[in-house]
Amino acid sequence: MARAPHVIPGVDKNLLIKDAAKLLPDPARRGFLKGAASLGALTFLTGCDITDGVSAEKVLRQISRFNDCAQAVLLKRGLLAQTYPESAITRPFPFNAYYNLDEAPEVDPADYKLSVGGMVANNRPWTLDQLYALPQEKQITRHICVEGWSAIGSWTGVRLSEFLARVGADTRARYVWFRCAEGYSNTIDMATALHPQTQMTFRFDNEILPRAYGFPMKIRMPTKLGFKNPKYVVAMEVTNQDRGGYWENQGYNWFSGL
Ligand SMILES: Nc1nc2c(c(=O)[nH]1)N[C@H]1C(S)=C(S)[C@@H](COP(=O)(O)O)O[C@H]1N2
Ligand SMILES: [Mo]
């Protein structure tokens, strides 16, 4: 089932660095994009240790690590990822997964239940109707994939922080782990989980989230790279253990070969 499309020969690493920098909250982003877009400049702006590498693999891994570090340093200051007007939305918005669209999971909304576990006071599962009844808001933000593309989309849903409060999550826990209908998974740090722009998403471009983009629910976080945004989410767990994820567990070796 797995394919290995995550290397695009000829991708310019400087462009990738520039794109990754768009994840930075202002004013760090503006400063960075105005100046020389280098890993050195990223280090300077954030204080996060990042060193230039010879291979694209190394660079991308560093960017990924850099993003984790930037979370702690920049997002704790309450900074937000850039938002855009409706006119900036990329149409059509790209589909991406480790398989083709016709192999994407088809979740039956009537059967769907989000299971909630780990360090929470209330672990009852949630139906789609119960989730839809929560307060929702819309964000128009940029999604950046390490395969070398980015696109601006419109996502509507509930703040993950709001949901975590409702299930009585222990927010002193270090991580939130997600499992998806087809087996994809990933772990995010609690700072990201509680970030105001991290969203349980139910709509794309004002319509019920299409199958391509993760029906019935994805987790959207504009402060993280695309692969950290799980689609078709069926389970969530609040935990002190880093349980990794689909790509994380492969040690990013999907980059090798460049
Ligand atoms: N369940 C699941 N979520 C996933 C993936 C996947 O293969 N399965 N791919 C990730 C990657 S690498 C990207 S870039 C985005 C693509 O989201 P999109 O199809 O909405 O553009 O989904 C992320 N979340
Ligand atoms: Mo991606």
mmCIF file of N, CA, C and O and ligand atoms in Angstrom, residues 6 93-99 143 145 147 149 180 182 184 212-213 218 226-227 229-232 247, ligand 1:
data_model
loop_
_atom_site.group_PDB
_atom_site.id
_atom_site.type_symbol
_atom_site.label_atom_id
_atom_site.label_comp_id
_atom_site.label_asym_id
_atom_site.label_seq_id
_atom_site.Cartn_x
_atom_site.Cartn_y
_atom_site.Cartn_z
ATOM 1 N N HIS A 6 7.701 10.804 -1.410
ATOM 2 C CA HIS A 6 8.043 11.971 -0.622
ATOM 3 C C HIS A 6 9.381 12.590 -0.977
ATOM 4 O O HIS A 6 9.947 13.340 -0.229
ATOM 5 N N PHE A 93 -7.887 22.522 -4.076
ATOM 6 C CA PHE A 93 -6.915 22.274 -3.015
ATOM 7 C C PHE A 93 -6.353 20.865 -3.216
ATOM 8 O O PHE A 93 -7.104 19.936 -3.507
ATOM 9 N N PRO A 94 -5.034 20.672 -3.078
ATOM 10 C CA PRO A 94 -4.458 19.341 -3.336
ATOM 11 C C PRO A 94 -4.919 18.278 -2.339
ATOM 12 O O PRO A 94 -5.160 18.586 -1.178
ATOM 13 N N PHE A 95 -5.059 17.053 -2.838
ATOM 14 C CA PHE A 95 -5.217 15.876 -1.970
ATOM 15 C C PHE A 95 -3.842 15.274 -1.779
ATOM 16 O O PHE A 95 -3.056 15.213 -2.714
ATOM 17 N N ASN A 96 -3.549 14.813 -0.577
ATOM 18 C CA ASN A 96 -2.304 14.066 -0.386
ATOM 19 C C ASN A 96 -2.478 13.007 0.699
ATOM 20 O O ASN A 96 -3.191 13.211 1.677
ATOM 21 N N ALA A 97 -1.842 11.877 0.491
ATOM 22 C CA ALA A 97 -1.819 10.773 1.451
ATOM 23 C C ALA A 97 -0.743 9.813 0.966
ATOM 24 O O ALA A 97 -0.114 10.058 -0.080
ATOM 25 N N TYR A 98 -0.542 8.712 1.705
ATOM 26 C CA TYR A 98 0.464 7.746 1.258
ATOM 27 C C TYR A 98 -0.146 6.730 0.292
ATOM 28 O O TYR A 98 0.418 5.674 0.041
ATOM 29 N N TYR A 99 -1.340 7.068 -0.218
ATOM 30 C CA TYR A 99 -2.054 6.231 -1.184
ATOM 31 C C TYR A 99 -2.835 7.167 -2.102
ATOM 32 O O TYR A 99 -2.867 8.384 -1.871
ATOM 33 N N HIS A 143 -1.282 25.444 4.370
ATOM 34 C CA HIS A 143 -0.838 24.078 4.652
ATOM 35 C C HIS A 143 0.456 23.860 3.873
ATOM 36 O O HIS A 143 0.510 24.116 2.678
ATOM 37 N N CYS A 145 3.380 21.086 2.853
ATOM 38 C CA CYS A 145 3.793 19.683 2.815
ATOM 39 C C CYS A 145 5.273 19.621 2.491
ATOM 40 O O CYS A 145 5.756 20.317 1.596
ATOM 41 N N GLU A 147 6.723 17.567 0.893
ATOM 42 C CA GLU A 147 6.999 17.102 -0.463
ATOM 43 C C GLU A 147 7.308 18.263 -1.395
ATOM 44 O O GLU A 147 7.663 18.055 -2.551
ATOM 45 N N TRP A 149 5.194 21.308 -1.664
ATOM 46 C CA TRP A 149 4.098 22.183 -2.113
ATOM 47 C C TRP A 149 3.424 22.805 -0.899
ATOM 48 O O TRP A 149 3.524 22.301 0.212
ATOM 49 N N CYS A 180 -6.094 7.314 12.927
ATOM 50 C CA CYS A 180 -6.964 7.581 11.788
ATOM 51 C C CYS A 180 -7.584 6.288 11.289
ATOM 52 O O CYS A 180 -7.077 5.195 11.561
ATOM 53 N N GLU A 182 -7.614 4.662 8.551
ATOM 54 C CA GLU A 182 -6.845 3.703 7.750
ATOM 55 C C GLU A 182 -5.563 3.273 8.440
ATOM 56 O O GLU A 182 -4.761 2.537 7.885
ATOM 57 N N TYR A 184 -3.219 5.483 9.816
ATOM 58 C CA TYR A 184 -2.293 6.608 9.996
ATOM 59 C C TYR A 184 -2.403 7.079 11.444
ATOM 60 O O TYR A 184 -3.444 6.906 12.078
ATOM 61 N N ALA A 212 -11.752 13.429 0.511
ATOM 62 C CA ALA A 212 -10.344 13.669 0.179
ATOM 63 C C ALA A 212 -9.588 14.338 1.329
ATOM 64 O O ALA A 212 -8.422 14.039 1.569
ATOM 65 N N TYR A 213 -10.264 15.226 2.029
ATOM 66 C CA TYR A 213 -9.571 16.024 3.039
ATOM 67 C C TYR A 213 -9.799 15.517 4.450
ATOM 68 O O TYR A 213 -9.485 16.207 5.410
ATOM 69 N N LYS A 218 -10.690 16.025 10.687
ATOM 70 C CA LYS A 218 -9.231 16.065 10.682
ATOM 71 C C LYS A 218 -8.784 17.037 11.758
ATOM 72 O O LYS A 218 -9.594 17.815 12.274
ATOM 73 N N GLY A 226 2.347 19.632 7.051
ATOM 74 C CA GLY A 226 1.170 18.883 6.618
ATOM 75 C C GLY A 226 1.034 17.499 7.220
ATOM 76 O O GLY A 226 -0.066 17.101 7.613
ATOM 77 N N PHE A 227 2.107 16.759 7.309
ATOM 78 C CA PHE A 227 1.980 15.368 7.768
ATOM 79 C C PHE A 227 1.593 15.272 9.238
ATOM 80 O O PHE A 227 1.174 14.212 9.701
ATOM 81 N N ASN A 229 -0.891 16.859 10.389
ATOM 82 C CA ASN A 229 -2.330 17.176 10.402
ATOM 83 C C ASN A 229 -3.121 15.930 10.034
ATOM 84 O O ASN A 229 -3.429 15.685 8.864
ATOM 85 N N PRO A 230 -3.508 15.079 11.006
ATOM 86 C CA PRO A 230 -4.133 13.801 10.655
ATOM 87 C C PRO A 230 -5.564 13.959 10.132
ATOM 88 O O PRO A 230 -6.334 14.764 10.653
ATOM 89 N N LYS A 231 -5.881 13.191 9.088
ATOM 90 C CA LYS A 231 -7.228 13.162 8.505
ATOM 91 C C LYS A 231 -7.938 11.874 8.958
ATOM 92 O O LYS A 231 -7.297 10.962 9.445
ATOM 93 N N TYR A 232 -9.259 11.812 8.777
ATOM 94 C CA TYR A 232 -10.052 10.600 9.122
ATOM 95 C C TYR A 232 -9.791 10.171 10.566
ATOM 96 O O TYR A 232 -9.627 8.979 10.857
ATOM 97 N N TRP A 247 4.718 8.631 9.771
ATOM 98 C CA TRP A 247 5.987 9.041 9.166
ATOM 99 C C TRP A 247 7.090 9.152 10.213
ATOM 100 O O TRP A 247 8.240 8.790 9.973
HETATM 101 N N1 LIG B 1 -5.062 9.838 7.824
HETATM 102 C C1 LIG B 1 -4.098 10.465 7.122
HETATM 103 N N2 LIG B 1 -3.817 11.741 7.408
HETATM 104 C C2 LIG B 1 -2.860 12.407 6.711
HETATM 105 C C3 LIG B 1 -2.116 11.768 5.677
HETATM 106 C C4 LIG B 1 -2.439 10.404 5.404
HETATM 107 O O1 LIG B 1 -1.847 9.746 4.516
HETATM 108 N N3 LIG B 1 -3.450 9.780 6.141
HETATM 109 N N4 LIG B 1 -1.143 12.464 4.977
HETATM 110 C C5 LIG B 1 -0.609 13.699 5.589
HETATM 111 C C6 LIG B 1 0.116 14.552 4.653
HETATM 112 S S1 LIG B 1 1.716 14.133 4.282
HETATM 113 C C7 LIG B 1 -0.431 15.714 4.139
HETATM 114 S S2 LIG B 1 0.471 16.798 3.200
HETATM 115 C C8 LIG B 1 -1.836 16.089 4.420
HETATM 116 C C9 LIG B 1 -2.625 16.321 3.127
HETATM 117 O O2 LIG B 1 -3.878 16.855 3.406
HETATM 118 P P1 LIG B 1 -4.861 17.248 2.210
HETATM 119 O O3 LIG B 1 -5.227 15.980 1.470
HETATM 120 O O4 LIG B 1 -6.036 17.892 2.893
HETATM 121 O O5 LIG B 1 -4.112 18.188 1.327
HETATM 122 O O6 LIG B 1 -2.511 15.100 5.190
HETATM 123 C C10 LIG B 1 -1.729 14.530 6.215
HETATM 124 N N5 LIG B 1 -2.603 13.698 7.028
#
